Structure formats: structure tokens, C-alpha cells
Amino acid sequence: MTKSLFGDLLAGVDVALFERTLERWGEQGQYDQAIEECNELAVALLHFRRGKAVPQQVIDELADVALMVAQLSWMFGPAAVAAAATRKCAKLEALLAAESA
């Protein structure tokens, strides 16, 4: 049985939160924030890999990125993002099958 990890992570998030952030900081501000959060996650992962960060630091950055991904998905259209994710999963399945053959 497959579960929607994305849905599980953000089940309690109200879209009104996304609307308010977009009204306050605008689209460009949200794009910039997403870039910043992704970079902070990258740094946290590098530090974790070198033993300079604890798992909670990575988890906190993952949560920030998850929120930004949810907001960007809402901004660009959840159906379009879901369709792209389905295509990407199929591509990954094909790659795994080809490598195991």
C-alpha cells in the first residue's frame, strides 16, 4: 500500500497560511524563501554527513523545505505538480529496472 508522504507531512497545513504569506511577501519573496530554505537544508546535510549537526537540525530544515514545496505546489497548481511527480516516479522505476537487468 502506498501513502502520500507529502500529504502526511502537511496534513494540518491550511492554505490560508499560503495565501497570507503570498499577500505579505509576494511571489518573488516566496521564490527567494524557497531557494534559501533549500540551501539551508543542503548545508545541514553536509554538516550532518561530517558529524557537525544532529538529526534534529536536518529534520527542522526538511520541515522548512516541505512547507515551501507545499506553498510552491499550491502556487503552480497541485494537479500539475502531482502529474509531474507521477512522471518522475515512473522514470525512477524504469531506471531501477534497467540497472537491475
Short mmCIF file of N, CA and C in Angstrom, two decimals:
data_model
loop_
_atom_site.label_atom_id
_atom_site.label_comp_id
_atom_site.label_asym_id
_atom_site.label_seq_id
_atom_site.Cartn_x
_atom_site.Cartn_y
_atom_site.Cartn_z
N MET A 1 0.85 -1.18 0.00
CA MET A 1 0.00 0.00 0.00
C MET A 1 0.89 1.24 0.00
N THR A 2 0.62 2.17 -0.88
CA THR A 2 1.40 3.39 -0.90
C THR A 2 0.62 4.51 -0.23
N LYS A 3 1.35 5.36 0.46
CA LYS A 3 0.73 6.50 1.13
C LYS A 3 1.31 7.77 0.54
N SER A 4 0.56 8.83 0.64
CA SER A 4 1.04 10.12 0.18
C SER A 4 1.90 10.73 1.28
N LEU A 5 3.20 10.61 1.14
CA LEU A 5 4.11 11.17 2.13
C LEU A 5 3.94 12.67 2.22
N PHE A 6 3.80 13.30 1.07
CA PHE A 6 3.61 14.75 1.04
C PHE A 6 2.37 15.14 1.83
N GLY A 7 1.28 14.42 1.62
CA GLY A 7 0.04 14.70 2.34
C GLY A 7 0.19 14.44 3.83
N ASP A 8 0.90 13.38 4.19
CA ASP A 8 1.12 13.07 5.60
C ASP A 8 1.94 14.16 6.28
N LEU A 9 2.95 14.66 5.59
CA LEU A 9 3.81 15.69 6.18
C LEU A 9 3.06 16.98 6.45
N LEU A 10 2.13 17.32 5.59
CA LEU A 10 1.49 18.62 5.65
C LEU A 10 -0.02 18.54 5.83
N ALA A 11 -0.48 17.47 6.43
CA ALA A 11 -1.92 17.25 6.57
C ALA A 11 -2.62 18.39 7.31
N GLY A 12 -1.96 19.02 8.27
CA GLY A 12 -2.61 20.05 9.06
C GLY A 12 -2.41 21.47 8.55
N VAL A 13 -1.78 21.63 7.40
CA VAL A 13 -1.49 22.97 6.89
C VAL A 13 -2.72 23.53 6.17
N ASP A 14 -3.10 24.72 6.55
CA ASP A 14 -4.24 25.40 5.95
C ASP A 14 -3.74 26.29 4.81
N VAL A 15 -4.38 26.19 3.66
CA VAL A 15 -3.96 27.00 2.51
C VAL A 15 -4.06 28.50 2.80
N ALA A 16 -4.87 28.86 3.74
CA ALA A 16 -4.97 30.28 4.10
C ALA A 16 -3.61 30.81 4.55
N LEU A 17 -2.80 29.96 5.14
CA LEU A 17 -1.45 30.35 5.53
C LEU A 17 -0.64 30.73 4.29
N PHE A 18 -0.76 29.94 3.23
CA PHE A 18 -0.06 30.23 1.98
C PHE A 18 -0.57 31.54 1.37
N GLU A 19 -1.87 31.73 1.41
CA GLU A 19 -2.45 32.96 0.87
C GLU A 19 -1.92 34.18 1.60
N ARG A 20 -1.84 34.09 2.93
CA ARG A 20 -1.35 35.23 3.72
C ARG A 20 0.12 35.52 3.44
N THR A 21 0.94 34.47 3.32
CA THR A 21 2.36 34.72 3.05
C THR A 21 2.55 35.32 1.67
N LEU A 22 1.75 34.88 0.71
CA LEU A 22 1.83 35.42 -0.64
C LEU A 22 1.40 36.88 -0.67
N GLU A 23 0.36 37.20 0.08
CA GLU A 23 -0.09 38.60 0.16
C GLU A 23 0.97 39.48 0.82
N ARG A 24 1.62 38.97 1.84
CA ARG A 24 2.59 39.77 2.59
C ARG A 24 3.90 39.95 1.83
N TRP A 25 4.46 38.85 1.29
CA TRP A 25 5.80 38.93 0.71
C TRP A 25 5.84 38.78 -0.81
N GLY A 26 4.72 38.43 -1.44
CA GLY A 26 4.65 38.32 -2.89
C GLY A 26 5.31 37.07 -3.44
N GLU A 27 5.08 36.85 -4.73
CA GLU A 27 5.63 35.67 -5.39
C GLU A 27 7.15 35.63 -5.34
N GLN A 28 7.79 36.74 -5.72
CA GLN A 28 9.25 36.76 -5.74
C GLN A 28 9.83 36.46 -4.37
N GLY A 29 9.20 37.00 -3.33
CA GLY A 29 9.66 36.73 -1.97
C GLY A 29 9.56 35.27 -1.62
N GLN A 30 8.51 34.60 -2.09
CA GLN A 30 8.34 33.18 -1.80
C GLN A 30 9.32 32.34 -2.60
N TYR A 31 9.60 32.75 -3.83
CA TYR A 31 10.62 32.03 -4.61
C TYR A 31 11.97 32.14 -3.90
N ASP A 32 12.30 33.35 -3.46
CA ASP A 32 13.56 33.56 -2.75
C ASP A 32 13.62 32.75 -1.46
N GLN A 33 12.51 32.71 -0.74
CA GLN A 33 12.47 31.95 0.51
C GLN A 33 12.67 30.47 0.24
N ALA A 34 12.07 29.95 -0.83
CA ALA A 34 12.24 28.54 -1.17
C ALA A 34 13.71 28.23 -1.47
N ILE A 35 14.36 29.12 -2.21
CA ILE A 35 15.78 28.94 -2.52
C ILE A 35 16.60 28.94 -1.23
N GLU A 36 16.30 29.88 -0.35
CA GLU A 36 17.03 29.97 0.92
C GLU A 36 16.85 28.71 1.76
N GLU A 37 15.62 28.22 1.85
CA GLU A 37 15.36 27.02 2.66
C GLU A 37 16.04 25.79 2.07
N CYS A 38 16.05 25.67 0.73
CA CYS A 38 16.74 24.54 0.10
C CYS A 38 18.24 24.60 0.37
N ASN A 39 18.80 25.80 0.32
CA ASN A 39 20.22 25.96 0.62
C ASN A 39 20.53 25.62 2.07
N GLU A 40 19.66 26.01 2.98
CA GLU A 40 19.87 25.69 4.40
C GLU A 40 19.81 24.18 4.63
N LEU A 41 18.93 23.50 3.91
CA LEU A 41 18.87 22.04 4.01
C LEU A 41 20.16 21.42 3.47
N ALA A 42 20.64 21.92 2.36
CA ALA A 42 21.89 21.39 1.79
C ALA A 42 23.04 21.54 2.78
N VAL A 43 23.14 22.68 3.41
CA VAL A 43 24.20 22.92 4.40
C VAL A 43 24.02 21.98 5.60
N ALA A 44 22.79 21.84 6.07
CA ALA A 44 22.54 20.95 7.22
C ALA A 44 22.93 19.51 6.89
N LEU A 45 22.64 19.07 5.67
CA LEU A 45 23.02 17.71 5.26
C LEU A 45 24.53 17.54 5.20
N LEU A 46 25.22 18.54 4.66
CA LEU A 46 26.68 18.49 4.62
C LEU A 46 27.26 18.43 6.03
N HIS A 47 26.72 19.25 6.92
CA HIS A 47 27.20 19.25 8.30
C HIS A 47 26.88 17.92 8.99
N PHE A 48 25.71 17.37 8.73
CA PHE A 48 25.33 16.08 9.32
C PHE A 48 26.28 14.98 8.84
N ARG A 49 26.56 14.98 7.56
CA ARG A 49 27.43 13.96 6.98
C ARG A 49 28.83 14.01 7.61
N ARG A 50 29.27 15.21 8.00
CA ARG A 50 30.59 15.38 8.61
C ARG A 50 30.55 15.32 10.13
N GLY A 51 29.38 15.01 10.70
CA GLY A 51 29.27 14.89 12.14
C GLY A 51 29.19 16.23 12.87
N LYS A 52 28.87 17.30 12.15
CA LYS A 52 28.78 18.63 12.76
C LYS A 52 27.34 19.06 13.02
N ALA A 53 26.38 18.19 12.78
CA ALA A 53 24.97 18.51 13.01
C ALA A 53 24.28 17.24 13.50
N VAL A 54 23.23 17.44 14.28
CA VAL A 54 22.44 16.32 14.79
C VAL A 54 21.22 16.14 13.89
N PRO A 55 20.61 14.97 13.93
CA PRO A 55 19.46 14.72 13.06
C PRO A 55 18.36 15.79 13.16
N GLN A 56 18.11 16.33 14.36
CA GLN A 56 17.04 17.32 14.51
C GLN A 56 17.29 18.55 13.64
N GLN A 57 18.53 18.93 13.46
CA GLN A 57 18.82 20.09 12.61
C GLN A 57 18.42 19.81 11.16
N VAL A 58 18.68 18.60 10.69
CA VAL A 58 18.26 18.22 9.34
C VAL A 58 16.74 18.15 9.26
N ILE A 59 16.12 17.59 10.28
CA ILE A 59 14.65 17.48 10.31
C ILE A 59 14.00 18.85 10.26
N ASP A 60 14.54 19.80 11.02
CA ASP A 60 13.98 21.16 11.02
C ASP A 60 14.08 21.79 9.63
N GLU A 61 15.21 21.59 8.97
CA GLU A 61 15.37 22.15 7.62
C GLU A 61 14.47 21.43 6.62
N LEU A 62 14.32 20.12 6.80
CA LEU A 62 13.38 19.37 5.94
C LEU A 62 11.97 19.91 6.08
N ALA A 63 11.57 20.24 7.30
CA ALA A 63 10.23 20.79 7.52
C ALA A 63 10.07 22.13 6.81
N ASP A 64 11.10 22.98 6.89
CA ASP A 64 11.04 24.27 6.19
C ASP A 64 10.90 24.07 4.68
N VAL A 65 11.67 23.14 4.14
CA VAL A 65 11.60 22.87 2.70
C VAL A 65 10.24 22.27 2.34
N ALA A 66 9.73 21.37 3.18
CA ALA A 66 8.42 20.76 2.91
C ALA A 66 7.33 21.83 2.85
N LEU A 67 7.39 22.78 3.76
CA LEU A 67 6.40 23.87 3.73
C LEU A 67 6.53 24.70 2.46
N MET A 68 7.75 24.99 2.05
CA MET A 68 7.94 25.78 0.84
C MET A 68 7.52 25.00 -0.40
N VAL A 69 7.80 23.71 -0.42
CA VAL A 69 7.37 22.88 -1.56
C VAL A 69 5.84 22.85 -1.63
N ALA A 70 5.20 22.76 -0.48
CA ALA A 70 3.74 22.77 -0.46
C ALA A 70 3.21 24.10 -0.98
N GLN A 71 3.84 25.19 -0.53
CA GLN A 71 3.37 26.50 -0.99
C GLN A 71 3.60 26.68 -2.48
N LEU A 72 4.77 26.31 -2.96
CA LEU A 72 5.04 26.43 -4.40
C LEU A 72 4.10 25.53 -5.21
N SER A 73 3.81 24.35 -4.68
CA SER A 73 2.87 23.45 -5.37
C SER A 73 1.50 24.10 -5.46
N TRP A 74 1.08 24.74 -4.39
CA TRP A 74 -0.19 25.45 -4.39
C TRP A 74 -0.14 26.60 -5.41
N MET A 75 0.98 27.31 -5.46
CA MET A 75 1.11 28.44 -6.38
C MET A 75 1.11 28.01 -7.85
N PHE A 76 1.79 26.92 -8.15
CA PHE A 76 1.90 26.47 -9.53
C PHE A 76 0.78 25.53 -9.95
N GLY A 77 0.05 25.01 -8.98
CA GLY A 77 -1.07 24.12 -9.27
C GLY A 77 -0.78 22.71 -8.81
N PRO A 78 -1.48 22.26 -7.78
CA PRO A 78 -1.23 20.93 -7.22
C PRO A 78 -1.38 19.80 -8.23
N ALA A 79 -2.34 19.91 -9.13
CA ALA A 79 -2.55 18.84 -10.12
C ALA A 79 -1.36 18.72 -11.06
N ALA A 80 -0.82 19.86 -11.49
CA ALA A 80 0.34 19.85 -12.39
C ALA A 80 1.56 19.26 -11.68
N VAL A 81 1.74 19.61 -10.42
CA VAL A 81 2.88 19.10 -9.66
C VAL A 81 2.70 17.60 -9.42
N ALA A 82 1.50 17.17 -9.10
CA ALA A 82 1.23 15.74 -8.89
C ALA A 82 1.48 14.95 -10.17
N ALA A 83 1.08 15.49 -11.30
CA ALA A 83 1.31 14.81 -12.59
C ALA A 83 2.81 14.70 -12.87
N ALA A 84 3.55 15.76 -12.60
CA ALA A 84 5.00 15.72 -12.81
C ALA A 84 5.65 14.71 -11.88
N ALA A 85 5.20 14.65 -10.62
CA ALA A 85 5.75 13.69 -9.67
C ALA A 85 5.48 12.26 -10.12
N THR A 86 4.29 12.01 -10.67
CA THR A 86 3.97 10.68 -11.18
C THR A 86 4.90 10.31 -12.32
N ARG A 87 5.14 11.26 -13.24
CA ARG A 87 6.09 11.01 -14.34
C ARG A 87 7.49 10.73 -13.82
N LYS A 88 7.91 11.50 -12.82
CA LYS A 88 9.25 11.32 -12.26
C LYS A 88 9.39 9.97 -11.57
N CYS A 89 8.35 9.52 -10.89
CA CYS A 89 8.38 8.20 -10.24
C CYS A 89 8.47 7.09 -11.28
N ALA A 90 7.75 7.22 -12.37
CA ALA A 90 7.81 6.23 -13.44
C ALA A 90 9.21 6.18 -14.04
N LYS A 91 9.82 7.33 -14.21
CA LYS A 91 11.19 7.40 -14.74
C LYS A 91 12.17 6.72 -13.79
N LEU A 92 12.00 6.95 -12.49
CA LEU A 92 12.86 6.32 -11.50
C LEU A 92 12.68 4.80 -11.50
N GLU A 93 11.43 4.36 -11.59
CA GLU A 93 11.16 2.90 -11.67
C GLU A 93 11.86 2.29 -12.88
N ALA A 94 11.80 2.96 -14.03
CA ALA A 94 12.44 2.46 -15.25
C ALA A 94 13.96 2.42 -15.07
N LEU A 95 14.53 3.41 -14.44
CA LEU A 95 15.96 3.46 -14.20
C LEU A 95 16.40 2.31 -13.29
N LEU A 96 15.63 2.08 -12.22
CA LEU A 96 15.95 0.98 -11.31
C LEU A 96 15.83 -0.38 -12.02
N ALA A 97 14.81 -0.53 -12.84
CA ALA A 97 14.63 -1.78 -13.58
C ALA A 97 15.77 -2.00 -14.56
N ALA A 98 16.21 -0.94 -15.23
CA ALA A 98 17.30 -1.06 -16.21
C ALA A 98 18.61 -1.40 -15.52
N GLU A 99 18.83 -0.85 -14.34
CA GLU A 99 20.09 -1.10 -13.62
C GLU A 99 20.13 -2.49 -13.02
N SER A 100 18.97 -3.07 -12.73
CA SER A 100 18.96 -4.40 -12.13
C SER A 100 18.91 -5.50 -13.20
N ALA A 101 18.79 -5.13 -14.45
CA ALA A 101 18.71 -6.11 -15.53
C ALA A 101 20.10 -6.56 -15.95
#
